[in-house]
PDB file of C-alpha atoms in Angstrom:
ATOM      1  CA  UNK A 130       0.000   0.000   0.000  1.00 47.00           C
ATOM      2  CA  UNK A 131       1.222   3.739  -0.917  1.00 46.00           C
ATOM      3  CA  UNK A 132       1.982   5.838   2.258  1.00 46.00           C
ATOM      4  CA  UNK A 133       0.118   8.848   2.410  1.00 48.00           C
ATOM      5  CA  UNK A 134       2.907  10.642   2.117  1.00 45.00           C
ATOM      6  CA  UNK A 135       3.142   9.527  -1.182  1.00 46.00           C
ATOM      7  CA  UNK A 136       0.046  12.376  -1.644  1.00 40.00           C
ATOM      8  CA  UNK A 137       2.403  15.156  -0.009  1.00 45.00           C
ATOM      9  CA  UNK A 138       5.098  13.683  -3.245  1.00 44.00           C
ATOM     10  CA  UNK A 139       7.382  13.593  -0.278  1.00 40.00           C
ATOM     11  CA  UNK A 140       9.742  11.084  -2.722  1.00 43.00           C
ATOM     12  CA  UNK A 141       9.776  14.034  -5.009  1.00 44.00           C
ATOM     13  CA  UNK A 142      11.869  16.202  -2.967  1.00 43.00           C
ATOM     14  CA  UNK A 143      13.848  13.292  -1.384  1.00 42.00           C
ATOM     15  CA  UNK A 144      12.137  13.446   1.787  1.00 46.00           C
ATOM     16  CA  UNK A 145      12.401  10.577   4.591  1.00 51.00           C
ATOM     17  CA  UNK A 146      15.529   8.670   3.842  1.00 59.00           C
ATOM     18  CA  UNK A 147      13.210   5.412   4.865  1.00 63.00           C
ATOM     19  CA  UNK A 148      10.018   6.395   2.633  1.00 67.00           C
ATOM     20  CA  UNK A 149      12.777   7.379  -0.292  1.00 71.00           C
ATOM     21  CA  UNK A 150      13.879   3.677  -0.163  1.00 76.00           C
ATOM     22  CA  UNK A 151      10.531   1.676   0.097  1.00 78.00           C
ATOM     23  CA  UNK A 152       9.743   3.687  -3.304  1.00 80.00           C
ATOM     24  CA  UNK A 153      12.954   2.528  -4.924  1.00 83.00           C
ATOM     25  CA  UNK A 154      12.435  -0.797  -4.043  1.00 85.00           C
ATOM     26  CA  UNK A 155       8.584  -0.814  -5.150  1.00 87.00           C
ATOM     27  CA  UNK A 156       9.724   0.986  -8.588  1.00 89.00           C
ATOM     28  CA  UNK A 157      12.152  -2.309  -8.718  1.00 89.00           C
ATOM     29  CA  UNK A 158       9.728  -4.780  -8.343  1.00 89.00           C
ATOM     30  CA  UNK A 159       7.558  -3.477 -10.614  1.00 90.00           C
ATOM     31  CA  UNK A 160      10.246  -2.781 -13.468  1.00 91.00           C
ATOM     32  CA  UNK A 161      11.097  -6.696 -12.914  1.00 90.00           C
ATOM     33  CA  UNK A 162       7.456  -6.998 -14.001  1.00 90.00           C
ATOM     34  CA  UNK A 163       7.868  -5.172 -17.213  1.00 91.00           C
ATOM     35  CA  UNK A 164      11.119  -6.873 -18.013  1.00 89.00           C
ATOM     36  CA  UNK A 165       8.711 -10.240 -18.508  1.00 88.00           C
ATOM     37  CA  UNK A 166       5.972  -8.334 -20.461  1.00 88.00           C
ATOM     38  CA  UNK A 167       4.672  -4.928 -21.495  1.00 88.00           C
ATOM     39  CA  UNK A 168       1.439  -3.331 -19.925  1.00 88.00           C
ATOM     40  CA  UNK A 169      -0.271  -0.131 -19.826  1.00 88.00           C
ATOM     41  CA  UNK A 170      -0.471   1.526 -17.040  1.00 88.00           C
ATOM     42  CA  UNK A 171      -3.796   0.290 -15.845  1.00 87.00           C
ATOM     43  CA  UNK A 172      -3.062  -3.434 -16.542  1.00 88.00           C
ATOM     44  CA  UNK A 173       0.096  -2.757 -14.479  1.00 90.00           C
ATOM     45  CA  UNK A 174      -1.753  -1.475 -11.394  1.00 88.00           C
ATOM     46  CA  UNK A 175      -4.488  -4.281 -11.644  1.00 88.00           C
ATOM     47  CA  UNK A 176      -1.482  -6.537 -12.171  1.00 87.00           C
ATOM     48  CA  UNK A 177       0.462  -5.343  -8.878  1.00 87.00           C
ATOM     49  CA  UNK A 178      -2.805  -5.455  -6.749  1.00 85.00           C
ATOM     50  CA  UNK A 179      -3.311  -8.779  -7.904  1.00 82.00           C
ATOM     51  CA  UNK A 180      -0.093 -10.149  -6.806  1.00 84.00           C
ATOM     52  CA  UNK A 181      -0.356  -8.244  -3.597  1.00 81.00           C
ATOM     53  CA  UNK A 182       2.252  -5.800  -4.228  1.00 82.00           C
ATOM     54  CA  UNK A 183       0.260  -2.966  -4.291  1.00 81.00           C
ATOM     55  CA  UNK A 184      -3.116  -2.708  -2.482  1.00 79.00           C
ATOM     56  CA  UNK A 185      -5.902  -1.135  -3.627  1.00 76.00           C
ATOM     57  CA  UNK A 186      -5.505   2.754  -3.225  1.00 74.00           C
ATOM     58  CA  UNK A 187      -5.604   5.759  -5.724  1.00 74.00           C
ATOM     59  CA  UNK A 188      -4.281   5.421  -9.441  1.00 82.00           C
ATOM     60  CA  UNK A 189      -3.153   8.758  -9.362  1.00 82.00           C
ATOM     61  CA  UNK A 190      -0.594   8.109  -7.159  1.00 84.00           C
ATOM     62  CA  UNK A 191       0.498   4.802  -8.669  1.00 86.00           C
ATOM     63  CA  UNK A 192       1.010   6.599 -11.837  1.00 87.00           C
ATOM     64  CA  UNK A 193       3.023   9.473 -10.191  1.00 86.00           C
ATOM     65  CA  UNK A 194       5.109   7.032  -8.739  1.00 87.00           C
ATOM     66  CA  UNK A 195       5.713   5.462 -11.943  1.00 89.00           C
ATOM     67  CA  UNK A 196       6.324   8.891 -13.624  1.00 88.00           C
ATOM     68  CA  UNK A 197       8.602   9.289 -10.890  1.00 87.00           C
ATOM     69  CA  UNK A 198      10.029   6.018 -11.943  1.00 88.00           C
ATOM     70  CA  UNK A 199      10.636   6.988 -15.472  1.00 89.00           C
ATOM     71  CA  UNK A 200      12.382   9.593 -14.397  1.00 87.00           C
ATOM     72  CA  UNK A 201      15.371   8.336 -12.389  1.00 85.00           C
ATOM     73  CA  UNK A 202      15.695   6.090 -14.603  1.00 89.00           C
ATOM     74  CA  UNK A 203      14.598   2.689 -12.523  1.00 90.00           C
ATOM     75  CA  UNK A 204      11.361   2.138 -15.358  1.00 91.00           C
ATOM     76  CA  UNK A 205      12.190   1.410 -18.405  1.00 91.00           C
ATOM     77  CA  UNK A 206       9.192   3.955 -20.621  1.00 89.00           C
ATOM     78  CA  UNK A 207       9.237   1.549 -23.767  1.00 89.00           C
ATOM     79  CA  UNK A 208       8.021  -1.224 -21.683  1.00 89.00           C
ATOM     80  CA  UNK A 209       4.550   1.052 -20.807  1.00 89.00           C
ATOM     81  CA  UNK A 210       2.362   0.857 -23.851  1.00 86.00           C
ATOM     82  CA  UNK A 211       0.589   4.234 -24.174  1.00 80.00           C
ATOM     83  CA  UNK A 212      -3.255   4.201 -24.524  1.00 66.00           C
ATOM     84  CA  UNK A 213      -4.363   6.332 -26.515  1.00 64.00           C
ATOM     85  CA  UNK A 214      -8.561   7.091 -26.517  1.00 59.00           C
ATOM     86  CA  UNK A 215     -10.263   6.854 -29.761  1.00 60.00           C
ATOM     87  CA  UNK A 216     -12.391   9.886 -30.557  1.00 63.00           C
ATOM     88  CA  UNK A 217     -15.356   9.269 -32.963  1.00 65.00           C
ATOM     89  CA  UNK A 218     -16.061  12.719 -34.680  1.00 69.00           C
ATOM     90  CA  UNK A 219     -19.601  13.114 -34.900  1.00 65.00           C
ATOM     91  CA  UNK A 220     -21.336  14.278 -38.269  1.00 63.00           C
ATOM     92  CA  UNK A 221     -21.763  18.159 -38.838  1.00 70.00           C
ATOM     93  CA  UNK A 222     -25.070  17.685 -40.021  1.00 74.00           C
ATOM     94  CA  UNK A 223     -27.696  14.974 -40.158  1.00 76.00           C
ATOM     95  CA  UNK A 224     -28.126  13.848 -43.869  1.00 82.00           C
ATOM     96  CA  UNK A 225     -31.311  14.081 -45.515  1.00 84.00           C
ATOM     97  CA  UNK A 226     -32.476  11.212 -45.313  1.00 88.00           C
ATOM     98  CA  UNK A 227     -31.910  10.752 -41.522  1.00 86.00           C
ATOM     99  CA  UNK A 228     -34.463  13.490 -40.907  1.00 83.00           C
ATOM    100  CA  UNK A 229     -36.922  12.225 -42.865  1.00 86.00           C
ATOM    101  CA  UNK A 230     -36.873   8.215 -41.013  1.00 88.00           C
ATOM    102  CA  UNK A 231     -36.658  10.258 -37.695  1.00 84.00           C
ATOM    103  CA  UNK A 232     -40.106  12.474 -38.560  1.00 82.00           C
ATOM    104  CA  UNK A 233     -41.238   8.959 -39.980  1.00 85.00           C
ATOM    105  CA  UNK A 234     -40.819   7.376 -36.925  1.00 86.00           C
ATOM    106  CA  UNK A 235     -42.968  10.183 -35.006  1.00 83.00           C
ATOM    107  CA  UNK A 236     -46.045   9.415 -34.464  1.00 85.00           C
ATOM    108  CA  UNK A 237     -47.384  11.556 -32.163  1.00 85.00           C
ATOM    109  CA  UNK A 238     -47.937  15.520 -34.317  1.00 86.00           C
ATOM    110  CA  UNK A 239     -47.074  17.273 -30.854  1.00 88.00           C
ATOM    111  CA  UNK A 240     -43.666  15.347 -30.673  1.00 86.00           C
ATOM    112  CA  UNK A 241     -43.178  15.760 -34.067  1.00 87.00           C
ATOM    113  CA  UNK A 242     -43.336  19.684 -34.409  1.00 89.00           C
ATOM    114  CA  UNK A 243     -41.502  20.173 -31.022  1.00 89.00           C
ATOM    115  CA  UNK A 244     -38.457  17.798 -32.485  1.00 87.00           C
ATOM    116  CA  UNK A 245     -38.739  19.823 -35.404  1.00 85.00           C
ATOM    117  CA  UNK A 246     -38.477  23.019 -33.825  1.00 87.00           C
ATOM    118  CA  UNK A 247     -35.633  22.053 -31.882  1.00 86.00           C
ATOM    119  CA  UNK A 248     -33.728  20.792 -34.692  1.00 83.00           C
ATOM    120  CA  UNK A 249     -34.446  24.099 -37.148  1.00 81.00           C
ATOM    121  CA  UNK A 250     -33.882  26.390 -34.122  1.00 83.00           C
ATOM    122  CA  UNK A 251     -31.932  24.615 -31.596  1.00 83.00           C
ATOM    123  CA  UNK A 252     -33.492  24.780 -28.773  1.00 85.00           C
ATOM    124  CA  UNK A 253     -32.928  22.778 -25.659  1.00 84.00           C
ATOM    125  CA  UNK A 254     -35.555  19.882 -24.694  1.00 83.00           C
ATOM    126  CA  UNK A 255     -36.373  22.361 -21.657  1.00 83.00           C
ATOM    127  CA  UNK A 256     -36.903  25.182 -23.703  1.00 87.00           C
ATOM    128  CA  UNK A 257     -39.017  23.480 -26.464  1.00 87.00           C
ATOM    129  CA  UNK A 258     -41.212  22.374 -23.927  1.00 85.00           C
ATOM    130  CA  UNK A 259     -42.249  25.413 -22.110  1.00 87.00           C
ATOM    131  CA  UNK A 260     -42.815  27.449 -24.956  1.00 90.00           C
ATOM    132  CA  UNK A 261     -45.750  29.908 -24.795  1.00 91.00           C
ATOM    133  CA  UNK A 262     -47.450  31.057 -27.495  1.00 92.00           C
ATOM    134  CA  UNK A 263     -47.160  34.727 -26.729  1.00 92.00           C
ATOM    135  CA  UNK A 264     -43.323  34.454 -26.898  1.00 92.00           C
ATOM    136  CA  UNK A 265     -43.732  33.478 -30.685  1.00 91.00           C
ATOM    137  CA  UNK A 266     -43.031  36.764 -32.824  1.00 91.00           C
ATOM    138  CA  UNK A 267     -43.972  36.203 -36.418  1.00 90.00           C
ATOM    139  CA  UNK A 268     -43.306  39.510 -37.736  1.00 90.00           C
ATOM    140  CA  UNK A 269     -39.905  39.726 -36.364  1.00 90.00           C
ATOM    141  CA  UNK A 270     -38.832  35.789 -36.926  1.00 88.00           C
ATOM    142  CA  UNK A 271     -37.852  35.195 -33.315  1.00 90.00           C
ATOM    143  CA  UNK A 272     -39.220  33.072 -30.620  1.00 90.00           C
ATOM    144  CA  UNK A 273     -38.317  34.280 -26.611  1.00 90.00           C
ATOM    145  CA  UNK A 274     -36.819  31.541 -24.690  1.00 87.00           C
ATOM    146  CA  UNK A 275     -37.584  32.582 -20.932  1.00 84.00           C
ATOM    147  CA  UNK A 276     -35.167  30.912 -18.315  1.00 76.00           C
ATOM    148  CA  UNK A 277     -32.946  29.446 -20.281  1.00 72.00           C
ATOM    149  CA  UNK A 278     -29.793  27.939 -19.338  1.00 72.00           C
ATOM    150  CA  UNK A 279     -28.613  29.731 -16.383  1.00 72.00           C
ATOM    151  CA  UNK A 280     -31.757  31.074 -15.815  1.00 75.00           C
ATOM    152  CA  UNK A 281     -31.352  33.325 -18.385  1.00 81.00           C
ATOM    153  CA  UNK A 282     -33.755  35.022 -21.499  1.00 84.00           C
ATOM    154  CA  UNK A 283     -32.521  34.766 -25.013  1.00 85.00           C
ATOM    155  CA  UNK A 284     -34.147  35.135 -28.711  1.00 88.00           C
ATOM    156  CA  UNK A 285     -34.059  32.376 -30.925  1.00 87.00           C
ATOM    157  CA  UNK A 286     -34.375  33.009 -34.866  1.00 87.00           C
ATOM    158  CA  UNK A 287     -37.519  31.704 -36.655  1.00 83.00           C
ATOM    159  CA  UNK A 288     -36.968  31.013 -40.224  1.00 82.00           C
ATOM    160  CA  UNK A 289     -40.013  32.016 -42.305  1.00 86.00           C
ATOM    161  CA  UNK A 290     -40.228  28.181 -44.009  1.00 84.00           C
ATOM    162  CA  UNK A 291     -41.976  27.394 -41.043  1.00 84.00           C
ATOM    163  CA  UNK A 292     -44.224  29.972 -40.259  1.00 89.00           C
ATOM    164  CA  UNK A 293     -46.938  28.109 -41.941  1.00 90.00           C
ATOM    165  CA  UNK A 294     -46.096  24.834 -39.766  1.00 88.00           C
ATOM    166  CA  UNK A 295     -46.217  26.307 -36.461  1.00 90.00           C
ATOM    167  CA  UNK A 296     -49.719  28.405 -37.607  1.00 92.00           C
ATOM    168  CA  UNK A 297     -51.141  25.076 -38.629  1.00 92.00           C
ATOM    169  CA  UNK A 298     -50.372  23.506 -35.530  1.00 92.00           C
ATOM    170  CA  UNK A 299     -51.458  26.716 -33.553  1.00 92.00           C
ATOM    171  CA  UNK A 300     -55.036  26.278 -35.204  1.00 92.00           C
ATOM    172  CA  UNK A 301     -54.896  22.661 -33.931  1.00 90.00           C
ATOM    173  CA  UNK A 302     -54.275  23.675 -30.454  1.00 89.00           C
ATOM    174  CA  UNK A 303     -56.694  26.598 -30.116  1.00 88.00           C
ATOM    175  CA  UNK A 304     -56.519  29.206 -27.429  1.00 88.00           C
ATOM    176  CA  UNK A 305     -53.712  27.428 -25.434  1.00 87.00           C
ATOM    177  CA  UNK A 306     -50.610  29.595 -22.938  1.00 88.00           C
ATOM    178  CA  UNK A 307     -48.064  27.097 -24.367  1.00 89.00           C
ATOM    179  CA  UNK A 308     -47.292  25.854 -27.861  1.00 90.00           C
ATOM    180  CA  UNK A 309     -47.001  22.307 -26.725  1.00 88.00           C
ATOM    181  CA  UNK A 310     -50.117  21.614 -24.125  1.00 86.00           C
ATOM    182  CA  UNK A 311     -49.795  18.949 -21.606  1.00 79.00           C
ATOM    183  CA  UNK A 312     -52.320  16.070 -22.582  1.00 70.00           C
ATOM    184  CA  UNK A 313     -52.515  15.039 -19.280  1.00 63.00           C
ATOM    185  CA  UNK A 314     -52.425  18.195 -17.245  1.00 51.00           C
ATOM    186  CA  UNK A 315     -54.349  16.814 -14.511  1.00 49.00           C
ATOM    187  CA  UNK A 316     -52.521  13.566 -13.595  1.00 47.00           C
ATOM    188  CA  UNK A 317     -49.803  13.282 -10.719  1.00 47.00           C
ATOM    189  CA  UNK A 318     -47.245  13.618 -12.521  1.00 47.00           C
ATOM    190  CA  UNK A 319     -47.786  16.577 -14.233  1.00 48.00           C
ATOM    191  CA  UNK A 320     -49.701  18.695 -11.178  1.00 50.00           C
ATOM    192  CA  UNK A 321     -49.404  22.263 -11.664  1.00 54.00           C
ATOM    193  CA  UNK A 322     -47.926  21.833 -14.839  1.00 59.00           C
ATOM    194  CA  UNK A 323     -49.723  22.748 -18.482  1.00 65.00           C
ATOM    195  CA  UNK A 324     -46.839  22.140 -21.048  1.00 68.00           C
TER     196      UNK A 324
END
């Protein structure tokens, strides 16, 4: 087990003559390991533990102390094999025909419009939701988003294109406070709540 001076990177500056050499003589052990095989650095810990030279404690200091390691020269670095995360880039936009099998696969017109709105304006699923008709401005293309993220108030752009879509839909609806009603406004879980 790491002392807990080990946090304090006492071995960095050479401090206790007796802690000094219980970290030598771990770094030894463990660069006998790496003499029989290569690891990373979290199949080396895991390895350690196993054997019972190491017990459970924090990785960050187990890979200081290897660092530490590298540096005087007791671990050899070209026995560590360096992991490297692989980063899938995501697409910049969704294709054509991705939006149309997504709106295929709504079924439900209220989901629909509010999925479309969010994509076309990018709004938040918190923002979509609570929506209120008065905060739709036609004439000037923008839609108020009240208590946003950080609790605060931001315009949105409204492209003309849908202008028709959200009128349509506003018909549907009839005199409502917010552009996407609650169906069930009266059950427990949505008490007090009419979006």
């Amino acid at each position: 087990h790491l002392p807990e001076e080990a946090k304090q990177e006492v071995v960095m500056h050479y401090g206790g003559c007796t802690i000094y050499k219980a970290y030598i003589h771990l770094l030894e052990r463990i660069a006998k390991v790496l003499l029989e095989k290569t690891y990373n650095m979290s199949e080396l810990y895991e390895h350690m533990i196993y054997f019972r030279v190491l017990k459970p404690g924090y990785f960050k200091d187990f890979n200081r102390l290897i660092k530490f390691g590298v540096r005087e020269g007791i671990i050899d670095q070209n026995r560590l094999i360096s992991v490297k995360k692989q980063f899938h880039k995501l697409p910049n936009v969704l294709t054509k025909e991705q939006l149309v099998q997504f709106f295929y696969a709504c079924n439900d017109a209220r989901s629909a419009l509010a999925c479309f709105l969010a994509f076309w304006c990018g709004f938040r699923t918190s923002e979509v939701i609570r929506i209120k008709v008065a905060d739709i401005d036609f004439h000037n293309c923008l839609i108020k988003v009240v208590q946003s993220k950080r609790d605060k108030d931001r315009f949105v752009p409204f492209i003309p294109k849908i202008h028709h879509v959200v009128k349509k839909w506003l018909e549907h609806i009839g005199n409502q406070e917010y552009l996407f009603p609650s169906y069930e406004s009266h059950s427990y879980a949505t008490v007090n709540t009419h979006h």
